[in-house]
mmCIF file of C-alpha atoms in Angstrom:
data_model
loop_
_atom_site.group_PDB
_atom_site.id
_atom_site.type_symbol
_atom_site.label_atom_id
_atom_site.label_comp_id
_atom_site.label_asym_id
_atom_site.label_seq_id
_atom_site.Cartn_x
_atom_site.Cartn_y
_atom_site.Cartn_z
ATOM 1 C CA MET Z 1 0.000 0.000 0.000
ATOM 2 C CA VAL Z 2 2.868 2.371 0.755
ATOM 3 C CA GLY Z 3 4.146 1.901 -2.801
ATOM 4 C CA PHE Z 4 0.695 2.679 -4.183
ATOM 5 C CA LEU Z 5 0.409 5.878 -2.142
ATOM 6 C CA ASP Z 6 3.923 6.933 -3.146
ATOM 7 C CA ARG Z 7 3.010 6.351 -6.793
ATOM 8 C CA LEU Z 8 -0.054 8.605 -6.418
ATOM 9 C CA ARG Z 9 2.190 11.329 -5.005
ATOM 10 C CA ALA Z 10 4.676 10.902 -7.858
ATOM 11 C CA LEU Z 11 1.808 11.278 -10.349
ATOM 12 C CA GLY Z 12 0.838 14.620 -8.815
ATOM 13 C CA VAL Z 13 -2.292 13.559 -6.958
ATOM 14 C CA ASP Z 14 -3.257 16.075 -4.269
ATOM 15 C CA GLU Z 15 -1.909 15.027 -0.864
ATOM 16 C CA ARG Z 16 -5.381 15.322 0.689
ATOM 17 C CA ILE Z 17 -6.658 12.665 -1.714
ATOM 18 C CA VAL Z 18 -3.647 10.477 -0.929
ATOM 19 C CA GLN Z 19 -4.544 10.828 2.769
ATOM 20 C CA VAL Z 20 -8.177 9.872 2.089
ATOM 21 C CA GLU Z 21 -6.902 6.813 0.204
ATOM 22 C CA ARG Z 22 -4.620 5.906 3.112
ATOM 23 C CA ASP Z 23 -7.311 6.499 5.728
ATOM 24 C CA GLY Z 24 -9.813 4.480 3.699
ATOM 25 C CA TRP Z 25 -7.529 1.467 3.547
ATOM 26 C CA ILE Z 26 -7.376 1.222 7.346
ATOM 27 C CA PRO Z 27 -11.027 0.156 7.858
ATOM 28 C CA LEU Z 28 -10.915 -1.904 4.658
ATOM 29 C CA ALA Z 29 -7.886 -3.866 5.838
ATOM 30 C CA ALA Z 30 -9.381 -4.295 9.306
ATOM 31 C CA HIS Z 31 -12.703 -5.500 7.887
ATOM 32 C CA ALA Z 32 -11.460 -7.839 5.153
ATOM 33 C CA PRO Z 33 -7.678 -8.343 5.300
ATOM 34 C CA GLU Z 34 -7.916 -11.323 2.950
ATOM 35 C CA ARG Z 35 -9.230 -9.046 0.188
ATOM 36 C CA VAL Z 36 -6.488 -6.404 0.419
ATOM 37 C CA PRO Z 37 -4.203 -8.095 -2.166
ATOM 38 C CA GLU Z 38 -7.111 -8.283 -4.634
ATOM 39 C CA TRP Z 39 -8.072 -4.633 -4.048
ATOM 40 C CA MET Z 40 -4.457 -3.451 -4.285
ATOM 41 C CA ALA Z 41 -4.002 -5.311 -7.591
ATOM 42 C CA ARG Z 42 -7.079 -3.493 -8.863
ATOM 43 C CA LYS Z 43 -5.740 -0.118 -7.707
ATOM 44 C CA ARG Z 44 -2.371 -0.779 -9.406
ATOM 45 C CA GLU Z 45 -4.233 -1.609 -12.625
ATOM 46 C CA GLN Z 46 -6.267 1.583 -12.334
ATOM 47 C CA ILE Z 47 -3.319 3.914 -11.804
ATOM 48 C CA ALA Z 48 -1.669 2.492 -14.914
ATOM 49 C CA ASP Z 49 -4.537 4.073 -16.897
ATOM 50 C CA PRO Z 50 -3.891 7.776 -17.660
ATOM 51 C CA ARG Z 51 -7.647 8.377 -17.640
ATOM 52 C CA PHE Z 52 -7.853 7.183 -14.040
ATOM 53 C CA ILE Z 53 -5.045 9.505 -13.017
ATOM 54 C CA ALA Z 54 -6.836 12.319 -14.864
ATOM 55 C CA PHE Z 55 -9.890 11.422 -12.747
ATOM 56 C CA TYR Z 56 -7.828 11.822 -9.535
ATOM 57 C CA LEU Z 57 -6.286 15.067 -10.764
ATOM 58 C CA THR Z 58 -9.711 16.424 -11.729
ATOM 59 C CA LEU Z 59 -11.014 15.440 -8.306
ATOM 60 C CA GLY Z 60 -8.088 17.274 -6.741
ATOM 61 C CA GLN Z 61 -9.229 20.447 -8.472
ATOM 62 C CA ALA Z 62 -12.539 20.233 -6.610
ATOM 63 C CA LEU Z 63 -10.981 20.264 -3.161
ATOM 64 C CA ASP Z 64 -10.667 24.012 -2.782
ATOM 65 C CA ARG Z 65 -13.906 24.946 -4.529
ATOM 66 C CA THR Z 66 -16.866 26.375 -2.667
ATOM 67 C CA ASP Z 67 -20.284 24.804 -3.155
ATOM 68 C CA ASP Z 68 -21.373 27.663 -5.397
ATOM 69 C CA ASP Z 69 -18.232 27.640 -7.577
ATOM 70 C CA PRO Z 70 -19.380 27.102 -11.191
ATOM 71 C CA ARG Z 71 -16.192 25.135 -11.870
ATOM 72 C CA LEU Z 72 -17.642 22.307 -9.723
ATOM 73 C CA VAL Z 73 -20.302 21.856 -12.413
ATOM 74 C CA GLU Z 74 -17.592 21.455 -15.061
ATOM 75 C CA LEU Z 75 -15.705 19.024 -12.844
ATOM 76 C CA ALA Z 76 -18.905 17.021 -12.276
ATOM 77 C CA ASP Z 77 -19.387 16.869 -16.058
ATOM 78 C CA GLN Z 78 -15.836 15.620 -16.502
ATOM 79 C CA LEU Z 79 -16.070 13.032 -13.733
ATOM 80 C CA ALA Z 80 -19.463 11.777 -14.934
ATOM 81 C CA ALA Z 81 -18.077 11.462 -18.463
ATOM 82 C CA TYR Z 82 -15.136 9.423 -17.182
ATOM 83 C CA LEU Z 83 -17.381 7.121 -15.113
ATOM 84 C CA THR Z 84 -19.778 6.632 -18.010
ATOM 85 C CA GLN Z 85 -16.936 5.871 -20.407
ATOM 86 C CA MET Z 86 -15.398 3.322 -18.027
ATOM 87 C CA ALA Z 87 -18.790 1.674 -17.434
ATOM 88 C CA GLU Z 88 -19.412 1.439 -21.181
ATOM 89 C CA GLU Z 89 -15.915 0.137 -21.961
ATOM 90 C CA ARG Z 90 -15.435 -2.233 -19.039
ATOM 91 C CA GLY Z 91 -18.921 -2.796 -17.633
ATOM 92 C CA GLU Z 92 -20.787 -1.526 -14.606
ATOM 93 C CA HIS Z 93 -18.883 -3.920 -12.328
ATOM 94 C CA TYR Z 94 -15.645 -2.057 -13.115
ATOM 95 C CA ILE Z 95 -16.934 1.111 -11.462
ATOM 96 C CA ASP Z 96 -17.801 -0.562 -8.160
ATOM 97 C CA ASP Z 97 -16.420 -4.040 -7.738
ATOM 98 C CA ALA Z 98 -15.089 -3.791 -4.184
ATOM 99 C CA ASP Z 99 -18.239 -5.357 -2.680
ATOM 100 C CA ILE Z 100 -18.086 -3.151 0.412
ATOM 101 C CA GLU Z 101 -20.963 -3.401 2.846
ATOM 102 C CA PRO Z 102 -23.063 -0.207 3.250
ATOM 103 C CA PRO Z 103 -22.056 0.534 6.883
ATOM 104 C CA LEU Z 104 -18.351 0.356 5.979
ATOM 105 C CA ALA Z 105 -18.943 2.460 2.868
ATOM 106 C CA GLN Z 106 -20.619 5.065 5.112
ATOM 107 C CA VAL Z 107 -17.559 5.192 7.372
ATOM 108 C CA MET Z 108 -15.292 5.616 4.367
ATOM 109 C CA ASP Z 109 -17.578 8.281 2.865
ATOM 110 C CA THR Z 110 -17.470 10.211 6.146
ATOM 111 C CA LEU Z 111 -13.657 10.132 6.088
ATOM 112 C CA ALA Z 112 -13.665 11.481 2.533
ATOM 113 C CA PHE Z 113 -16.288 14.163 3.199
ATOM 114 C CA ASP Z 114 -14.507 15.357 6.348
ATOM 115 C CA THR Z 115 -11.274 15.752 4.379
ATOM 116 C CA MET Z 116 -12.855 17.090 1.189
ATOM 117 C CA PRO Z 117 -15.979 19.139 2.052
ATOM 118 C CA SER Z 118 -16.622 19.985 -1.612
ATOM 119 C CA ALA Z 119 -17.073 16.257 -2.243
ATOM 120 C CA ARG Z 120 -20.641 16.438 -0.903
ATOM 121 C CA ARG Z 121 -21.602 19.058 -3.495
ATOM 122 C CA LEU Z 122 -19.761 17.138 -6.187
ATOM 123 C CA ILE Z 123 -21.802 14.038 -5.321
ATOM 124 C CA GLU Z 124 -25.031 16.063 -5.655
ATOM 125 C CA LEU Z 125 -23.903 17.249 -9.084
ATOM 126 C CA LEU Z 126 -22.853 13.750 -10.132
ATOM 127 C CA LYS Z 127 -26.269 12.416 -9.158
ATOM 128 C CA GLN Z 128 -27.820 14.895 -11.592
ATOM 129 C CA ARG Z 129 -25.526 13.350 -14.228
ATOM 130 C CA GLY Z 130 -26.487 9.745 -13.523
ATOM 131 C CA TRP Z 131 -24.043 8.662 -10.796
ATOM 132 C CA THR Z 132 -24.368 8.396 -7.043
ATOM 133 C CA GLY Z 133 -22.176 7.416 -4.160
ATOM 134 C CA TRP Z 134 -18.580 7.996 -3.239
ATOM 135 C CA THR Z 135 -17.107 4.768 -1.914
ATOM 136 C CA LYS Z 136 -19.808 2.748 -3.661
ATOM 137 C CA LEU Z 137 -20.377 4.389 -7.028
ATOM 138 C CA GLU Z 138 -23.558 3.402 -8.829
ATOM 139 C CA ARG Z 139 -25.296 4.503 -11.978
ATOM 140 C CA VAL Z 140 -28.712 6.068 -11.431
ATOM 141 C CA ALA Z 141 -31.204 7.476 -13.854
ATOM 142 C CA ALA Z 142 -30.391 11.103 -14.539
ATOM 143 C CA PRO Z 143 -33.363 13.461 -14.208
ATOM 144 C CA PRO Z 144 -35.102 13.944 -17.591
ATOM 145 C CA ASP Z 145 -34.244 17.653 -17.695
ATOM 146 C CA ARG Z 146 -30.524 16.976 -17.315
ATOM 147 C CA GLY Z 147 -28.631 16.239 -20.536
ATOM 148 C CA ARG Z 148 -25.978 13.584 -20.811
ATOM 149 C CA ALA Z 149 -22.590 14.438 -19.403
ATOM 150 C CA ALA Z 150 -19.940 15.451 -21.874
ATOM 151 C CA SER Z 151 -18.278 12.521 -23.586
ATOM 152 C CA GLY Z 152 -14.641 11.598 -23.412
ATOM 153 C CA PRO Z 153 -12.136 11.416 -20.590
ATOM 154 C CA PRO Z 154 -11.873 14.213 -18.082
ATOM 155 C CA ARG Z 155 -9.984 17.256 -19.254
ATOM 156 C CA ILE Z 156 -7.779 18.868 -16.686
ATOM 157 C CA SER Z 157 -8.417 22.581 -16.826
ATOM 158 C CA GLY Z 158 -8.249 25.598 -14.604
ATOM 159 C CA GLY Z 159 -6.166 25.630 -11.469
ATOM 160 C CA GLY Z 160 -3.643 23.019 -10.509
ATOM 161 C CA THR Z 161 -3.586 20.556 -7.698
ATOM 162 C CA GLY Z 162 -0.392 21.790 -6.216
ATOM 163 C CA ARG Z 163 1.716 18.668 -6.425
ATOM 164 C CA ARG Z 164 -2.633 14.001 -5.278
#
């Protein structure tokens, strides 16, 4: 896990996201230590994909945004587009295959939301674009008045992440 976190840092992922990753692994490892090798293999596969890293970098841009910042809407569009593309290319199971029980997912969500307050607003915006959840991402029906999210992988624009 240390190697994975160091790799995220080397790729420029915001340190706060690295900390959420680290903090999230603690209850995961305590709850299902036998699954850690499987989950780590999956994470290593994901960070080999430049689109996944772009997802983390895009998420890092949301950390310092206020709830009313219009750039959160653009970030939600980008993240929804990435999730939709991955689901279409690799299947719905690829988006959420960790099989984490709801109470544990709630604990992990709380850790993320406490570290990244803008994540709550981002989740609201993602739900309008057909996705819900944080630890357990799921596709939901987007409201009829909301158009499809932009296609293609996330574009990294506006403001840097500082180092994720």
